[in-house]
Coordinates of C-alpha atoms in Angstrom, one line a residue:
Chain A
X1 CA -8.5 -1.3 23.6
X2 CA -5.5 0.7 22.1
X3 CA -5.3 0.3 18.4
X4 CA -2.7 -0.3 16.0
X5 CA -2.8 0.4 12.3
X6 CA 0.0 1.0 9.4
X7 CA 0.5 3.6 7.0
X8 CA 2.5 2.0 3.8
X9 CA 3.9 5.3 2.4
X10 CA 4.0 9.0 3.5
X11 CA 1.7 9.9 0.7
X12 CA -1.5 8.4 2.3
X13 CA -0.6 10.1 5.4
X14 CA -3.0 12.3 5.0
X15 CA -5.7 9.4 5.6
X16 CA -4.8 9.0 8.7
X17 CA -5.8 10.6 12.1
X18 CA -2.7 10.5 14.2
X19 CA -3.4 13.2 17.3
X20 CA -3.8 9.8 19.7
X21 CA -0.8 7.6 18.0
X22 CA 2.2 7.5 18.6
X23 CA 4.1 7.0 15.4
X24 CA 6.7 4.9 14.7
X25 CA 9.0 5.4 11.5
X26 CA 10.7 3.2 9.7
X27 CA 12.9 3.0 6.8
X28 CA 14.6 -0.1 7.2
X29 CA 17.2 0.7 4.3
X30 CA 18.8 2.4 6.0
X31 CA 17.7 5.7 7.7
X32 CA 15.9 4.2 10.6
X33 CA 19.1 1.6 10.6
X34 CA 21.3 4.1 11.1
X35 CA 19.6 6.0 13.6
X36 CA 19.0 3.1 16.1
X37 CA 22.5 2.4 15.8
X38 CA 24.2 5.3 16.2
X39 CA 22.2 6.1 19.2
X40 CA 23.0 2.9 20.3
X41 CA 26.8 3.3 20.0
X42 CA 26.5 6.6 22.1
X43 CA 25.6 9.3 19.4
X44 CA 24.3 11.8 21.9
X45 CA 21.8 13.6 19.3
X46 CA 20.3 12.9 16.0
X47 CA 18.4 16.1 14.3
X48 CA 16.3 15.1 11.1
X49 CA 15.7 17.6 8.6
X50 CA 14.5 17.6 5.4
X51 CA 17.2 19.3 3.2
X52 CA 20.7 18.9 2.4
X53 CA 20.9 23.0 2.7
X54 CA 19.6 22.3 6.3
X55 CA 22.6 19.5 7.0
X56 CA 25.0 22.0 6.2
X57 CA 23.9 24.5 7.9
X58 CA 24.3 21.9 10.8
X59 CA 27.4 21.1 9.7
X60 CA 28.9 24.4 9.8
X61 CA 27.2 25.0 13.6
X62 CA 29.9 22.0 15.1
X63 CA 27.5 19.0 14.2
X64 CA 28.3 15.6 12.0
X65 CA 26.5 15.6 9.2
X66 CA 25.1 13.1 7.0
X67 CA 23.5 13.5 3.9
X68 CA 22.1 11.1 1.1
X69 CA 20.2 11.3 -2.2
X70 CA 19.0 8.3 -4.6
X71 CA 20.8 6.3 -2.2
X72 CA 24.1 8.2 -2.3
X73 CA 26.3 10.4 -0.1
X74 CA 26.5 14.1 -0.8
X75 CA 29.7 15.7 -1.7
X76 CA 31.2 17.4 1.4
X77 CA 29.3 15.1 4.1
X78 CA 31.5 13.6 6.4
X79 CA 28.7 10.8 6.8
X80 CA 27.4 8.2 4.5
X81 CA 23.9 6.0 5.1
X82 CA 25.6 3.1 6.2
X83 CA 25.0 1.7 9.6
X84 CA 28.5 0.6 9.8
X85 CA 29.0 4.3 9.8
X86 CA 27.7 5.3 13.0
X87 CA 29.9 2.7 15.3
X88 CA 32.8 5.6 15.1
X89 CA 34.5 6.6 18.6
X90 CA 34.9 9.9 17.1
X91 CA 31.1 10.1 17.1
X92 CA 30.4 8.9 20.8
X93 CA 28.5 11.6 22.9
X94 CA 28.4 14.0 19.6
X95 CA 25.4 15.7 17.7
X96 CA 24.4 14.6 14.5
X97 CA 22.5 16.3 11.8
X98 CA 21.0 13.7 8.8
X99 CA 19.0 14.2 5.6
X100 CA 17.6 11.2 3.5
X101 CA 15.5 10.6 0.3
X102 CA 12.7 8.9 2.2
X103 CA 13.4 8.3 6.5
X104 CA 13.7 11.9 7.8
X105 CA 10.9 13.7 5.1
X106 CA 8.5 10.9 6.9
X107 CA 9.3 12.0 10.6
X108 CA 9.6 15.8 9.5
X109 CA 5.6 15.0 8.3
X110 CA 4.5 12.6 11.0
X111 CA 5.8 15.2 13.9
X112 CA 2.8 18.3 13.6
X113 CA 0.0 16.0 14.3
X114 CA 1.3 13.0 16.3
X115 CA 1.4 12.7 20.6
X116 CA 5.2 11.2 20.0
X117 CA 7.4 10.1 17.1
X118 CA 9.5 6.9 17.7
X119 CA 12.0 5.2 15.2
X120 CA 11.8 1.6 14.7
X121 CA 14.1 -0.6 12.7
X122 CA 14.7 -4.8 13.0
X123 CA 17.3 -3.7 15.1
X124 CA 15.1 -2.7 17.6
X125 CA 11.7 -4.3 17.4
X126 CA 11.5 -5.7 20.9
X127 CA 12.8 -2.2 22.3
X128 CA 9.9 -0.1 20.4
X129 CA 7.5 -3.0 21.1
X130 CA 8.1 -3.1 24.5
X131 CA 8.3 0.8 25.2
X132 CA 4.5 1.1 23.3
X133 CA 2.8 -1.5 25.5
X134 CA 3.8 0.7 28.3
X135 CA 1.9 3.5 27.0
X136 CA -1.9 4.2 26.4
X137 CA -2.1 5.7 22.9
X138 CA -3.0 4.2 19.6
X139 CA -0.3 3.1 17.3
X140 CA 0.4 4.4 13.7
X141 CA 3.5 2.3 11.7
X142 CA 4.8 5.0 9.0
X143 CA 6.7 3.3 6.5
X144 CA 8.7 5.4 4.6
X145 CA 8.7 3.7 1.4
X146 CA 10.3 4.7 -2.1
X147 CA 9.6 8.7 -2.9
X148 CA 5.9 7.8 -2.3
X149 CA 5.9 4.4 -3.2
X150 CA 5.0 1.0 -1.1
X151 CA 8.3 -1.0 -0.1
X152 CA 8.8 -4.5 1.2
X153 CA 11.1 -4.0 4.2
X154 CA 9.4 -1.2 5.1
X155 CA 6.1 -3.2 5.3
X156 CA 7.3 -5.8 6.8
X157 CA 8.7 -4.3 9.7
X158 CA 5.5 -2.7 10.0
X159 CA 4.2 -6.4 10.2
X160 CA 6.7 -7.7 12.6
X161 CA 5.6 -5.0 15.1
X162 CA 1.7 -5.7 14.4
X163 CA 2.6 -9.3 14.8
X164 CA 4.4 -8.3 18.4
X165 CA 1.5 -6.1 19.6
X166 CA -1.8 -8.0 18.3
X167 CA -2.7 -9.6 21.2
X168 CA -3.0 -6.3 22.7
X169 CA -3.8 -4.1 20.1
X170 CA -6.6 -4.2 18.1
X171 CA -6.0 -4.0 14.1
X172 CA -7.3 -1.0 12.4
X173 CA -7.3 -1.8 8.6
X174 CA -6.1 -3.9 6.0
X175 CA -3.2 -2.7 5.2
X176 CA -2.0 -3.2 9.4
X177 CA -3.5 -7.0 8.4
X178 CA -1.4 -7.0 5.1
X179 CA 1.7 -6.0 7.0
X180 CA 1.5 -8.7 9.9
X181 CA 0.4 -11.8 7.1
X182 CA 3.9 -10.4 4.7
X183 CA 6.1 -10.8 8.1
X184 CA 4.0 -14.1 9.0
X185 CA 4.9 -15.5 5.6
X186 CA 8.2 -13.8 5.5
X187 CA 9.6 -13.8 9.2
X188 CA 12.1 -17.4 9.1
X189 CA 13.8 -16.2 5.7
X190 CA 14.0 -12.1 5.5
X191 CA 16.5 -11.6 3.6
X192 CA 15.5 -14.5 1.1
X193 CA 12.0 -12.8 1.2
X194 CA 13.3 -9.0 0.1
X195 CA 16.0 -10.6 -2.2
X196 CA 14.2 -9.4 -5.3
X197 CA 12.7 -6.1 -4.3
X198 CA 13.2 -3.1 -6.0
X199 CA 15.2 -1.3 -3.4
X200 CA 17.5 -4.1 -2.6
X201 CA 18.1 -4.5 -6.4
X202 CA 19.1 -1.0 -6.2
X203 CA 21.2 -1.2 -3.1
X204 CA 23.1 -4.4 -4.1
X205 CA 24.2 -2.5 -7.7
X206 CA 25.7 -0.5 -4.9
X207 CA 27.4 -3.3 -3.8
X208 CA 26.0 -2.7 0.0
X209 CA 24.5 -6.5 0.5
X210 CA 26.3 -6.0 4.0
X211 CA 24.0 -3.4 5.2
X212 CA 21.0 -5.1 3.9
X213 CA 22.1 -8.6 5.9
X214 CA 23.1 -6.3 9.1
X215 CA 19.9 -4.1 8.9
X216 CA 17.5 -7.4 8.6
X217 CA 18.5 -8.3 12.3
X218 CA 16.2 -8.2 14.6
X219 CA 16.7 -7.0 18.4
X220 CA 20.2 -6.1 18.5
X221 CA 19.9 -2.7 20.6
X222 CA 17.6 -2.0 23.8
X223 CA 17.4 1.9 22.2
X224 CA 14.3 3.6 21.0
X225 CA 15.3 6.9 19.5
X226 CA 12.4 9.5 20.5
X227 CA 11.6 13.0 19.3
X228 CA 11.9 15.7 21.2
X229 CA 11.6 19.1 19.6
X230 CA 13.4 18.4 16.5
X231 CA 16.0 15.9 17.7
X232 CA 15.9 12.2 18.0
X233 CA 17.5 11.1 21.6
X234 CA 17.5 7.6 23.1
X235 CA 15.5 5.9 25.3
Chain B
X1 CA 9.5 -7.2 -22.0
X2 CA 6.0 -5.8 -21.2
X3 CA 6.2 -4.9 -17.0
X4 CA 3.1 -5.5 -14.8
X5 CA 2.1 -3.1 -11.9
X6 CA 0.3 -2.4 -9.1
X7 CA -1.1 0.6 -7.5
X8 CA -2.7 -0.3 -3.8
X9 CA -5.2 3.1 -4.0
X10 CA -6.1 5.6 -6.8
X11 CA -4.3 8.1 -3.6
X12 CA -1.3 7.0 -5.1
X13 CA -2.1 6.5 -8.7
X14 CA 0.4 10.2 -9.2
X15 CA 3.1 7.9 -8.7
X16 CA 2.6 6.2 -11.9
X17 CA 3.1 6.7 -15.8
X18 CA 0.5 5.0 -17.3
X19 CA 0.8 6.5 -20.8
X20 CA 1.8 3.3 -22.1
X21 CA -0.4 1.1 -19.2
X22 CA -3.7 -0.9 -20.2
X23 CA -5.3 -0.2 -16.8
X24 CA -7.4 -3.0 -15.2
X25 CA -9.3 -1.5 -12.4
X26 CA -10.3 -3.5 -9.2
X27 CA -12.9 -3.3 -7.1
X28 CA -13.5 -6.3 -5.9
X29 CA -16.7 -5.6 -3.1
X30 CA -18.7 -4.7 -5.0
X31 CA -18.6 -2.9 -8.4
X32 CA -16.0 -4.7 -10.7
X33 CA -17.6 -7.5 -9.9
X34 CA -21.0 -6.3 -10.7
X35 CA -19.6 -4.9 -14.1
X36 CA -18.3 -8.3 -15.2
X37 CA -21.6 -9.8 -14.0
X38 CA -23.9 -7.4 -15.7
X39 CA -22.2 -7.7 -18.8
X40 CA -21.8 -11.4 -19.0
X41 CA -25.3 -11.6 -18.5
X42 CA -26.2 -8.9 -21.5
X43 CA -26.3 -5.5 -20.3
X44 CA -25.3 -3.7 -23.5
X45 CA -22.9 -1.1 -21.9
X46 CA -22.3 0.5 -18.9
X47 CA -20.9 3.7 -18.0
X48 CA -19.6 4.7 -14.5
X49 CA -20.1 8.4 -13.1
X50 CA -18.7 10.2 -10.5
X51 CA -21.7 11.8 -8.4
X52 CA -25.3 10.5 -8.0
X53 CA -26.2 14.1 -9.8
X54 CA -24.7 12.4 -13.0
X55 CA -26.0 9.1 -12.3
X56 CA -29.8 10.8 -12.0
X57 CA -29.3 12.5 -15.4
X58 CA -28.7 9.5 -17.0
X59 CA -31.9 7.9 -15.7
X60 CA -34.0 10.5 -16.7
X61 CA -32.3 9.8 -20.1
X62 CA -34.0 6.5 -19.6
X63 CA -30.9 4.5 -18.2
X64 CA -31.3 2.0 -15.6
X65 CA -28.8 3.7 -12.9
X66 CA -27.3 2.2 -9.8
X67 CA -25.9 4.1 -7.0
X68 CA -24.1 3.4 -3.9
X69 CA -22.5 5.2 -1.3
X70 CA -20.9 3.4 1.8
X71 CA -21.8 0.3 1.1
X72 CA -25.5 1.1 0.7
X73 CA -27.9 1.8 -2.2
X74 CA -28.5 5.3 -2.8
X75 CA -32.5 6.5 -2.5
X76 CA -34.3 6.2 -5.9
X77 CA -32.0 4.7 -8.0
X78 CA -33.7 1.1 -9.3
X79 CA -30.0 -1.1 -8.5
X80 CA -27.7 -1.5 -6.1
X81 CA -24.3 -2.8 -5.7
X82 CA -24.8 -6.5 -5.4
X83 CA -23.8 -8.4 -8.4
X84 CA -27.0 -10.7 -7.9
X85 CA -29.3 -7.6 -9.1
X86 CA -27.6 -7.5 -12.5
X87 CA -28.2 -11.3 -13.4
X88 CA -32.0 -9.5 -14.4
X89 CA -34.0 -10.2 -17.6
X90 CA -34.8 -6.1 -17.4
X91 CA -31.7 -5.6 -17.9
X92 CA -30.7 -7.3 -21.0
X93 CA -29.5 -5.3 -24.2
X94 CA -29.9 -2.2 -21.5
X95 CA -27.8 0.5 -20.4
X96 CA -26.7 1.3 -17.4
X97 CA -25.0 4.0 -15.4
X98 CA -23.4 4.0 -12.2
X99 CA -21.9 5.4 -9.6
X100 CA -19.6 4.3 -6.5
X101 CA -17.7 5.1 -3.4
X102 CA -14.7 3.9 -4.4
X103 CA -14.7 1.8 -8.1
X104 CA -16.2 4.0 -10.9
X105 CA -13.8 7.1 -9.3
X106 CA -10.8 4.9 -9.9
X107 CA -12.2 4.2 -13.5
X108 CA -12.5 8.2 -13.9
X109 CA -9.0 9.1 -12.5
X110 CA -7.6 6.2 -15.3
X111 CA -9.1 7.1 -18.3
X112 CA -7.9 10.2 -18.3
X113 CA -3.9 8.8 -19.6
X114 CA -4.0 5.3 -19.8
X115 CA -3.8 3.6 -23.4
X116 CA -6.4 1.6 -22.1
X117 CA -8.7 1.0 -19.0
X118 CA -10.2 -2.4 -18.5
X119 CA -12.5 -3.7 -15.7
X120 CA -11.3 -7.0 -13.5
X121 CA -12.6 -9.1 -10.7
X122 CA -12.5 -12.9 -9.9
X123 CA -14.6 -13.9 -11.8
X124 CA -12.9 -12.8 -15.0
X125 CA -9.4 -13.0 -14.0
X126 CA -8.3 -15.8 -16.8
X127 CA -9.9 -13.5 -19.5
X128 CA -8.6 -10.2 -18.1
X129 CA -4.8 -12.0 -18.6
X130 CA -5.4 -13.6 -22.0
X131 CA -6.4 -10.4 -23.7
X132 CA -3.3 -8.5 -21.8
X133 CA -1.5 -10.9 -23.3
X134 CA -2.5 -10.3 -26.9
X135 CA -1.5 -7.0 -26.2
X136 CA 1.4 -5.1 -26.7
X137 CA 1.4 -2.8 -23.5
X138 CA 2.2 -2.2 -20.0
X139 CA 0.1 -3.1 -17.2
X140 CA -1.0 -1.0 -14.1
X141 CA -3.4 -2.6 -11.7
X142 CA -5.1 -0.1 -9.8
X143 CA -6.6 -1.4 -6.9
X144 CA -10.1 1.0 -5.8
X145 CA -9.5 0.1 -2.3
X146 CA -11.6 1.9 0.1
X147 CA -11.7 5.9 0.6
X148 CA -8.0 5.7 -0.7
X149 CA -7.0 3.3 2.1
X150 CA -5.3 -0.2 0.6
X151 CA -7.8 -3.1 1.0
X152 CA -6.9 -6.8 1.2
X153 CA -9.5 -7.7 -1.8
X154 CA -8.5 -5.9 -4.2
X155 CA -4.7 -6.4 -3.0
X156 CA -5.7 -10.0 -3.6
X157 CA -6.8 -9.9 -7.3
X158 CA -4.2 -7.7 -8.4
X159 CA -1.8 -10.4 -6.8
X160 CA -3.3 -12.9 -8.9
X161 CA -2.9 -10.9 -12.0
X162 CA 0.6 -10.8 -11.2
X163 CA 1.1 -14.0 -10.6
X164 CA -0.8 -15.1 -13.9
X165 CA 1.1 -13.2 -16.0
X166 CA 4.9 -13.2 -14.6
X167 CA 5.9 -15.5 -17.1
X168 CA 5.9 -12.6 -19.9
X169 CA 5.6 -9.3 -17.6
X170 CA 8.7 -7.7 -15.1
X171 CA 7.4 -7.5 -12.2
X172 CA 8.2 -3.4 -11.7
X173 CA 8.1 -2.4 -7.8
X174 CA 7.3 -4.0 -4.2
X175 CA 3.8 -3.6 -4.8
X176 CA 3.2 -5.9 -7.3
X177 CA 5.7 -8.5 -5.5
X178 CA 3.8 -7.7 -2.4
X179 CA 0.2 -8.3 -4.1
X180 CA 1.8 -11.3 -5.7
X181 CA 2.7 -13.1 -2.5
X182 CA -0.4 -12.5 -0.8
X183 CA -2.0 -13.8 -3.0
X184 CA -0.1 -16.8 -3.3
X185 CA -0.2 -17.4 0.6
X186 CA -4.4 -16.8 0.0
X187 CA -5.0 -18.6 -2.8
X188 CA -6.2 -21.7 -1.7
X189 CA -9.0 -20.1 1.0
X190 CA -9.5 -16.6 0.0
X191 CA -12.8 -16.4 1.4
X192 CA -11.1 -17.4 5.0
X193 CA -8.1 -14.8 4.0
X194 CA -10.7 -11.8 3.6
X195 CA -12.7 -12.9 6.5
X196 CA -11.0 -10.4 8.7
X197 CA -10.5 -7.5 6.4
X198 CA -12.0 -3.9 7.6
X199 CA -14.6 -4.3 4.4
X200 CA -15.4 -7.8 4.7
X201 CA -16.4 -6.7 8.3
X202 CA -18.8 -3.7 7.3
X203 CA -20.2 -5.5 4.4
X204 CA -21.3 -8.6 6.5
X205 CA -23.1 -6.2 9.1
X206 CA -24.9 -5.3 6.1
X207 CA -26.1 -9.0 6.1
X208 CA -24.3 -9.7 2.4
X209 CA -22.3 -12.2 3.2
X210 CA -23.7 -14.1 -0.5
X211 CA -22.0 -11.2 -2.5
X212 CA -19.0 -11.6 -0.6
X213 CA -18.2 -15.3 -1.6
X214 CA -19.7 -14.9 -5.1
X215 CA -17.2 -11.7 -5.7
X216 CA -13.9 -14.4 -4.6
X217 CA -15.1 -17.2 -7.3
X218 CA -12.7 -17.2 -9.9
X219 CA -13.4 -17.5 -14.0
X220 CA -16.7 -17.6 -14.2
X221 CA -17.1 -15.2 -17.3
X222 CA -14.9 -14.8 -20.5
X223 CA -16.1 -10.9 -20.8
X224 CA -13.5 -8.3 -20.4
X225 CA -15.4 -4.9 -19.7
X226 CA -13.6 -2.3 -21.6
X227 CA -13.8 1.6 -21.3
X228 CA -14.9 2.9 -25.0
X229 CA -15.1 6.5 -24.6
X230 CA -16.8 7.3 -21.3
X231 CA -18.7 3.5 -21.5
X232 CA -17.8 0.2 -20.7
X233 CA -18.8 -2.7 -23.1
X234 CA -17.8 -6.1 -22.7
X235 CA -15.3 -7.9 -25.1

């Protein structure tokens, strides 16, 4: 029986044995977001990397770049960390280049050990869900968490795909157990459940409640963004 | 207003400031519990080591010494790691060393900056949050968990210390709300909310299935073990 466990922050990565998993990645708020929808509104190519001196380089090569820090855009970055962002017409069959605090430092790690990296959101639960079932490896959910630390959307996305797979899958550990149990209680009030974390406390002084309400949605897009090389395509 | 957190696993304990933290320390199968039992019944101290090279010195030194690894007792040491062999006549006014897989490392990596490091488990969980609350500090709950992987135990308690004391104390991050809501959605049957968990599993192949619902009874001692130098005495 395949196996399905979570990881709740890139920092205990290293506990983890990944070389039959494929890993999934999500950061819900809003890298992963963003992604799945940009791919789904006919972004051609999404190329992770880890620092903003990487975007530009990117940048000055023909691609869109996007760029955020502390959950900001970087000065002379055409793109923000909005999913709202990435339904542009000027972006459709284009290459983009994107650096984040958290979502693309956890698919830069996961990528040396693991057989394939997916990116999961809410957006596309039923898409990744699906698309694992028809393959024979084990299953690792990265959350990408808060520099290091545990997050609640994060987790409970990890939950929701536990949840979808468990008949199937056999849970590894606790914190895959934890993770399902969050969404259980969670799952009929998302947004009222993550109202008072710490992220969405920070987002919504940013004034982006939109984002979180979009983001929270579950099964909008058929998509699954996959690695290949260094670039996230869709499936 | 005093702020409570949680750390899931000492793997992640870098992530905190602790320098004004009282630490409790959880760990909830076995050795926390054991502590609090040990010293409610009248050990005089007890002081956790990291290796079972340290914990042999201190019985030559004429200590009673317990030492487990993996769940199992370590060869010639007189105690093991079920709370049941510290309610022992032997062992009253005694001193004791110890050392664990998981608990007494998490007491090591604590003492090191916290203003204070205490020892919790069920059974002393209304005494552990009256003395916090005669103090003036931060709290950190840092949660052994198991080879630096999250566990649902120790999860648990650290949940109920929130939710005892989030009256007076912010809660700081996700992990704390997280822990918090488990243990709300547990409270009522913890021993059926464990009964799936990866160490719940291992330790009832071992056939201790007694320890297990001893560890989840809640209040059963006033003592608060507290780390004086390198020893813990009760309070």
């Amino acid at each position: 029986m395949k196996s399905i466990d979570v990881c709740l922050t890139p920092d205990l990565l290293h506990l983890h044995a990944i070389d039959n998993s494929i890993v999934v990645v999500a950061d819900i708020f809003r890298a992963t977001s963003c992604m799945v929808t940009g791919l789904a509104y006919g972004i051609e190519s999404i190329t992770p990397v880890a620092t903003v001196e990487e975007c530009y380089a990117y940048q000055q090569k023909g691609y869109f770049a996007a760029a955020e820090r502390n959950a900001l855009k970087v000065e002379g970055f055409e793109l923000d960390n909005s999913p709202f962002s990435y339904m542009d017409d000027r972006l459709v069959g284009g290459h983009v280049a994107m650096t984040t605090t958290n979502g693309t430092l956890s698919i830069t790690k996961a990528k040396a050990d693991a057989v394939k990296v997916l990116v999961g959101a809410f957006l596309n639960l039923g898409a990744v869900a699906n698309y694992l079932q028809s393959q024979s490896y084990d299953v690792l959910v990265l959350c990408a968490g808060w520099k290091g630390r545990v997050n609640l959307e994060d987790t409970l996305f990890a939950g929701a795909l536990v949840e979808a797979l468990k008949e199937e899958y056999m849970i590894a550990e606790d914190s895959a157990l934890m993770a399902m149990r969050a969404y259980q209680q969670a799952q009929d009030d998302l947004l009222g459940y993550v109202s008072n974390s710490s992220h969405v406390r920070r987002l919504q002084r940013l004034g982006i409640q939109k984002d979180i309400s979009y983001c929270l949605q579950r099964d909008l897009y058929d998509v699954v963004p996959i690695l290949r090389g260094s670039t996230l395509v869709g499936i």
